[in-house]
Short mmCIF file of C-alpha atoms and ligand atoms in Angstrom, two decimals:
data_model
loop_
_atom_site.label_atom_id
_atom_site.label_comp_id
_atom_site.label_asym_id
_atom_site.label_seq_id
_atom_site.Cartn_x
_atom_site.Cartn_y
_atom_site.Cartn_z
CA MET A 1 -4.76 -7.07 -23.04
CA LYS A 2 -1.04 -6.79 -22.39
CA PHE A 3 0.48 -7.79 -19.01
CA ASP A 4 4.12 -7.30 -18.10
CA VAL A 5 5.48 -8.74 -14.87
CA VAL A 6 8.82 -7.57 -13.50
CA THR A 7 10.31 -10.16 -11.13
CA ILE A 8 13.48 -11.93 -10.05
CA PHE A 9 11.58 -15.22 -10.65
CA PRO A 10 10.21 -14.99 -14.22
CA ARG A 11 9.74 -18.78 -14.41
CA MET A 12 7.29 -18.62 -11.50
CA VAL A 13 5.09 -16.36 -13.61
CA GLU A 14 5.58 -18.39 -16.78
CA SER A 15 4.48 -21.56 -14.96
CA LEU A 16 0.97 -20.16 -14.57
CA LEU A 17 0.77 -19.64 -18.31
CA GLU A 18 1.57 -23.24 -19.19
CA GLU A 19 -1.71 -24.85 -18.13
CA GLY A 20 -5.37 -24.07 -17.67
CA ILE A 21 -7.57 -21.18 -18.64
CA LEU A 22 -4.78 -18.59 -18.79
CA ALA A 23 -2.67 -20.84 -21.03
CA ARG A 24 -5.55 -21.07 -23.48
CA ALA A 25 -6.06 -17.29 -23.38
CA VAL A 26 -2.38 -16.73 -24.17
CA LYS A 27 -2.44 -19.24 -27.04
CA SER A 28 -5.55 -17.67 -28.53
CA GLY A 29 -3.97 -14.21 -28.25
CA VAL A 30 -6.64 -12.68 -25.99
CA ILE A 31 -3.95 -11.88 -23.44
CA ASP A 32 -0.28 -11.23 -24.04
CA VAL A 33 1.90 -11.82 -20.97
CA VAL A 34 5.65 -11.16 -20.71
CA ALA A 35 7.71 -11.88 -17.58
CA HIS A 36 10.83 -9.71 -17.32
CA ASP A 37 13.81 -10.84 -15.25
CA LEU A 38 14.73 -7.89 -13.00
CA ARG A 39 18.39 -9.01 -13.05
CA ASP A 40 18.52 -8.32 -16.81
CA PHE A 41 18.23 -4.62 -15.92
CA THR A 42 21.21 -4.50 -13.57
CA THR A 43 24.54 -3.15 -14.85
CA ASP A 44 27.02 -4.81 -12.47
CA ARG A 45 28.83 -8.11 -12.96
CA HIS A 46 26.93 -9.84 -10.13
CA ARG A 47 23.47 -8.66 -11.26
CA VAL A 48 22.66 -7.33 -7.79
CA VAL A 49 19.06 -6.17 -7.30
CA ASP A 50 19.05 -5.43 -3.55
CA ASP A 51 20.96 -3.46 -0.93
CA VAL A 52 20.93 -2.73 2.82
CA ALA A 53 18.35 -0.28 4.20
CA PHE A 54 19.38 3.33 4.89
CA GLY A 55 18.89 3.86 8.62
CA GLY A 56 19.71 0.24 9.37
CA GLY A 57 17.49 -2.65 10.34
CA PRO A 58 17.14 -6.22 9.20
CA GLY A 59 16.56 -7.35 5.64
CA MET A 60 17.46 -6.09 2.21
CA VAL A 61 15.60 -3.59 0.02
CA LEU A 62 15.09 -3.78 -3.77
CA LYS A 63 17.18 -1.06 -5.42
CA PRO A 64 15.36 1.52 -7.56
CA GLU A 65 17.70 1.54 -10.58
CA PRO A 66 16.96 -1.92 -12.06
CA ILE A 67 13.21 -1.39 -11.58
CA PHE A 68 13.25 2.04 -13.28
CA ARG A 69 15.29 0.55 -16.14
CA ALA A 70 12.85 -2.38 -16.47
CA LEU A 71 9.91 0.04 -16.72
CA GLU A 72 11.79 2.06 -19.37
CA HIS A 73 12.31 -1.15 -21.32
CA VAL A 74 8.60 -2.02 -21.05
CA ARG A 75 7.66 1.45 -22.35
CA GLU A 76 10.01 1.17 -25.32
CA ALA A 77 9.22 -2.44 -26.22
CA ARG A 78 5.54 -2.66 -25.34
CA GLY A 79 4.17 0.88 -25.02
CA THR A 80 3.15 3.03 -22.06
CA PRO A 81 1.06 1.03 -19.57
CA GLU A 82 -2.17 2.35 -18.10
CA ALA A 83 -1.45 0.93 -14.65
CA VAL A 84 1.70 -0.03 -12.74
CA ILE A 85 0.72 -2.29 -9.86
CA LEU A 86 2.88 -2.88 -6.81
CA PRO A 87 1.79 -5.97 -4.87
CA SER A 88 2.56 -5.08 -1.26
CA PRO A 89 1.45 -5.95 2.28
CA GLN A 90 0.84 -2.17 2.67
CA GLY A 91 -1.61 -2.06 -0.23
CA ARG A 92 -5.38 -1.79 -0.30
CA ARG A 93 -7.04 -5.21 -0.27
CA PHE A 94 -7.61 -6.63 -3.76
CA SER A 95 -11.29 -7.15 -4.62
CA HIS A 96 -13.48 -8.37 -7.45
CA ALA A 97 -14.25 -4.71 -8.20
CA ASP A 98 -10.50 -4.10 -8.75
CA ALA A 99 -10.32 -7.12 -11.07
CA ARG A 100 -13.19 -5.72 -13.14
CA ARG A 101 -11.74 -2.21 -13.24
CA LEU A 102 -8.29 -3.43 -14.31
CA SER A 103 -9.81 -5.73 -16.98
CA GLU A 104 -11.00 -2.57 -18.80
CA LEU A 105 -7.39 -1.49 -19.37
CA SER A 106 -5.29 -2.52 -22.35
CA HIS A 107 -1.85 -2.65 -20.70
CA VAL A 108 -0.94 -3.38 -17.08
CA VAL A 109 2.49 -3.85 -15.47
CA VAL A 110 3.06 -5.63 -12.16
CA VAL A 111 6.31 -5.06 -10.27
CA CYS A 112 7.01 -7.89 -7.80
CA GLY A 113 8.83 -7.11 -4.58
CA ARG A 114 11.06 -9.50 -2.66
CA TYR A 115 13.12 -9.19 0.52
CA GLU A 116 12.00 -6.66 3.16
CA GLY A 117 10.58 -4.23 0.63
CA ILE A 118 11.06 -1.92 -2.34
CA ASP A 119 12.76 1.47 -2.39
CA GLU A 120 10.00 4.02 -1.72
CA ARG A 121 10.91 6.02 -4.85
CA VAL A 122 9.51 3.18 -7.00
CA ARG A 123 6.18 3.62 -5.24
CA ASP A 124 6.29 7.43 -5.52
CA ALA A 125 7.38 7.72 -9.15
CA LEU A 126 6.07 4.60 -10.89
CA ALA A 127 3.21 2.87 -9.08
CA THR A 128 -0.43 3.68 -9.80
CA ASP A 129 -1.87 0.97 -7.51
CA GLU A 130 -0.51 -0.72 -4.38
CA ILE A 131 -2.40 -3.95 -3.74
CA SER A 132 -2.41 -6.58 -0.98
CA VAL A 133 -4.13 -9.93 -1.52
CA GLY A 134 -4.90 -10.58 2.16
CA ASP A 135 -3.69 -10.38 5.72
CA TYR A 136 -1.05 -13.09 5.76
CA VAL A 137 2.67 -12.92 5.11
CA LEU A 138 3.98 -14.22 1.77
CA SER A 139 7.61 -14.31 0.60
CA GLY A 140 7.20 -11.86 -2.26
CA GLY A 141 4.93 -10.28 -4.82
CA GLU A 142 4.95 -13.13 -7.38
CA LEU A 143 2.02 -15.15 -6.02
CA PRO A 144 -0.03 -11.95 -5.55
CA ALA A 145 0.86 -10.93 -9.15
CA LEU A 146 -0.47 -14.29 -10.36
CA VAL A 147 -3.62 -13.92 -8.26
CA ILE A 148 -4.23 -10.48 -9.78
CA LEU A 149 -3.45 -11.72 -13.30
CA ASP A 150 -5.83 -14.67 -12.99
CA ALA A 151 -8.69 -12.61 -11.52
CA VAL A 152 -8.30 -9.80 -14.10
CA ALA A 153 -7.92 -12.12 -17.10
CA ARG A 154 -11.15 -13.99 -16.18
CA GLN A 155 -13.03 -10.72 -16.61
CA ILE A 156 -11.85 -10.26 -20.20
CA PRO A 157 -14.43 -11.52 -22.72
CA GLY A 158 -13.18 -14.70 -24.41
CA VAL A 159 -10.83 -15.85 -21.64
CA VAL A 160 -13.31 -18.09 -19.82
CA GLY A 161 -15.22 -20.39 -22.16
CA ASP A 162 -18.54 -20.15 -20.34
CA GLN A 163 -19.23 -16.40 -20.08
CA ASP A 164 -22.39 -17.23 -18.06
CA SER A 165 -20.33 -18.53 -15.17
CA VAL A 166 -18.28 -15.30 -15.12
CA ALA A 167 -21.48 -13.23 -15.16
CA GLN A 168 -22.84 -15.38 -12.34
CA ASP A 169 -19.72 -14.92 -10.26
CA SER A 170 -20.14 -11.15 -10.30
CA PHE A 171 -23.94 -11.26 -10.22
CA ALA A 172 -24.08 -13.65 -7.27
CA GLY A 173 -21.19 -11.48 -6.01
CA GLY A 174 -22.13 -10.34 -2.59
CA LEU A 175 -23.13 -13.84 -1.46
CA LEU A 176 -21.22 -17.12 -1.14
CA ASP A 177 -22.02 -19.92 -3.57
CA TYR A 178 -24.77 -22.48 -2.90
CA PRO A 179 -23.86 -26.22 -2.46
CA HIS A 180 -23.24 -28.25 -5.63
CA TYR A 181 -23.93 -31.94 -6.26
CA THR A 182 -23.47 -34.32 -9.18
CA ARG A 183 -24.30 -37.99 -9.73
CA PRO A 184 -24.86 -40.39 -8.05
CA ALA A 185 -27.95 -39.25 -6.10
CA GLU A 186 -26.76 -41.38 -3.20
CA PHE A 187 -23.05 -41.83 -2.49
CA ARG A 188 -21.85 -43.93 0.47
CA GLY A 189 -25.12 -43.28 2.27
CA MET A 190 -25.07 -39.50 1.62
CA ARG A 191 -28.13 -38.25 -0.29
CA VAL A 192 -28.43 -35.28 -2.60
CA PRO A 193 -31.22 -32.94 -1.33
CA ASP A 194 -34.56 -34.07 -2.84
CA VAL A 195 -35.42 -30.65 -4.23
CA LEU A 196 -32.46 -30.85 -6.66
CA LEU A 197 -33.84 -34.11 -8.11
CA SER A 198 -37.41 -32.78 -8.33
CA GLY A 199 -37.14 -30.99 -11.67
CA HIS A 200 -38.98 -27.96 -10.20
CA HIS A 201 -36.73 -25.23 -11.52
CA ALA A 202 -38.32 -22.40 -9.54
CA GLU A 203 -38.07 -24.43 -6.31
CA ILE A 204 -34.44 -25.29 -7.08
CA ALA A 205 -33.61 -21.63 -7.65
CA ARG A 206 -35.27 -20.66 -4.32
CA TRP A 207 -33.42 -23.43 -2.46
CA ARG A 208 -30.10 -22.28 -3.90
CA ARG A 209 -30.73 -18.63 -2.98
CA ARG A 210 -31.66 -19.69 0.53
CA GLU A 211 -28.62 -21.96 0.98
CA ALA A 212 -26.33 -19.21 -0.35
CA LEU A 213 -27.82 -16.86 2.23
CA ARG A 214 -27.50 -19.44 5.02
CA ARG A 215 -23.82 -20.04 4.28
CA THR A 216 -23.06 -16.37 3.96
CA LEU A 217 -24.69 -15.65 7.33
CA GLU A 218 -22.76 -18.50 8.93
CA ARG A 219 -19.32 -17.95 7.37
CA ARG A 220 -19.12 -14.39 6.00
CA PRO A 221 -21.74 -12.20 7.71
CA ASP A 222 -19.61 -9.17 6.71
CA LEU A 223 -20.70 -9.74 3.09
CA LEU A 224 -24.37 -9.23 3.98
CA GLU A 225 -23.81 -5.53 4.68
CA SER A 226 -23.26 -4.75 0.99
CA ALA A 227 -25.25 -7.59 -0.64
CA ALA A 228 -28.31 -6.60 -2.67
CA LEU A 229 -31.14 -8.58 -1.04
CA ASP A 230 -34.75 -8.71 -2.21
CA ALA A 231 -37.74 -8.86 0.19
CA GLU A 232 -37.78 -12.67 0.18
CA ALA A 233 -34.07 -12.85 1.01
CA ARG A 234 -34.47 -10.34 3.85
CA ALA A 235 -37.35 -12.41 5.27
CA TRP A 236 -35.25 -15.60 5.08
CA LEU A 237 -32.39 -13.81 6.76
CA ASP A 238 -34.63 -12.77 9.69
CA GLU A 239 -35.84 -16.37 9.93
CA LEU A 240 -32.30 -17.80 9.79
CA ARG A 241 -31.09 -15.33 12.43
CA LYS A 242 -33.99 -16.28 14.74
CA ALA A 243 -33.23 -19.99 14.27
CA GLU A 244 -29.57 -19.29 15.06
CA ARG A 245 -30.48 -17.44 18.28
CA SER A 246 -32.78 -20.26 19.45
CA THR A 247 -29.97 -22.83 19.11
CA ARG A 248 -27.59 -20.78 21.31
C1 9D3 B 1 7.95 -7.03 8.96
C2 9D3 B 1 7.14 -6.34 7.96
N1 9D3 B 1 6.66 -7.20 6.87
C3 9D3 B 1 5.59 -6.44 6.18
C4 9D3 B 1 4.22 -6.81 6.67
C5 9D3 B 1 7.75 -7.54 5.95
C6 9D3 B 1 7.35 -8.13 4.66
C7 9D3 B 1 6.60 -9.28 4.60
C8 9D3 B 1 6.28 -9.87 3.37
C9 9D3 B 1 7.79 -7.55 3.48
C10 9D3 B 1 7.49 -8.14 2.27
C11 9D3 B 1 6.73 -9.30 2.21
C12 9D3 B 1 6.46 -9.93 0.92
N2 9D3 B 1 5.03 -9.87 0.58
C13 9D3 B 1 4.58 -9.27 -0.49
O1 9D3 B 1 5.38 -8.76 -1.26
C14 9D3 B 1 3.15 -9.16 -0.72
C15 9D3 B 1 2.04 -9.64 0.04
C16 9D3 B 1 1.93 -10.38 1.25
O2 9D3 B 1 2.91 -10.77 1.91
N3 9D3 B 1 0.68 -10.65 1.72
C17 9D3 B 1 -0.45 -10.28 1.06
N4 9D3 B 1 -0.41 -9.60 -0.07
C18 9D3 B 1 0.83 -9.29 -0.56
S1 9D3 B 1 1.09 -8.43 -1.97
C19 9D3 B 1 2.73 -8.51 -1.84
#
């Protein structure tokens, strides 16, 4: 899969590719990532990428010309992409479903905004997806681009070594993870739950499902609306909700 990232901070993007799972995926050739410096597509001596907003107001706006030229370069050098993503606070919220959908594509471009925003004509003429990564204010689209890149790349077969853990992430998707423990069985007076040491695999699996449900109810009850729950899970949920009410 090819990724192109257009940014005024190409080294920020390259830093993600130097270590970890994505670095390995790049080295093995499963993903091919190029960061393009937006200033390389300016034509003036000072390599200016922004300008004041028509109509006034605070903050600068990214000019359309360098971005259009960057996309033309990507088309010529790398082929026509199947998606052009604009990370933006005005976008739809990025989800695991988006990561899976985008991982089916063979070429994706991400155009990172900075300053107050991007000229609307970039959105209208070039963007296929406008994506926010959450309701908090960041300084630009680079970190969101890296979030999207990481989440999408993980869904490509061969990027994550243990394909089971990827399958589990999406399968368990809908519920939060259960608690994890490793050795020692007692650490500074804190014991690992007995069931995990019992060797009863069916009991362990039930305990984990129940703990995942408990945590989800406590921390992310919104997820329960769309989670696929079997009869046992629904019964536990009723029980957990009753227990919760009796402690209030
Ligand atoms: C005053 C209006 N602000 C918009 C909510 C201005 C503004 C804030 C932050 C304009 C640009 C930015 C830079 N942020 C992003 O480009 C961005 C972002 C984010 O800030 N939060 C979550 N997801 C994203 S995706 C891109």
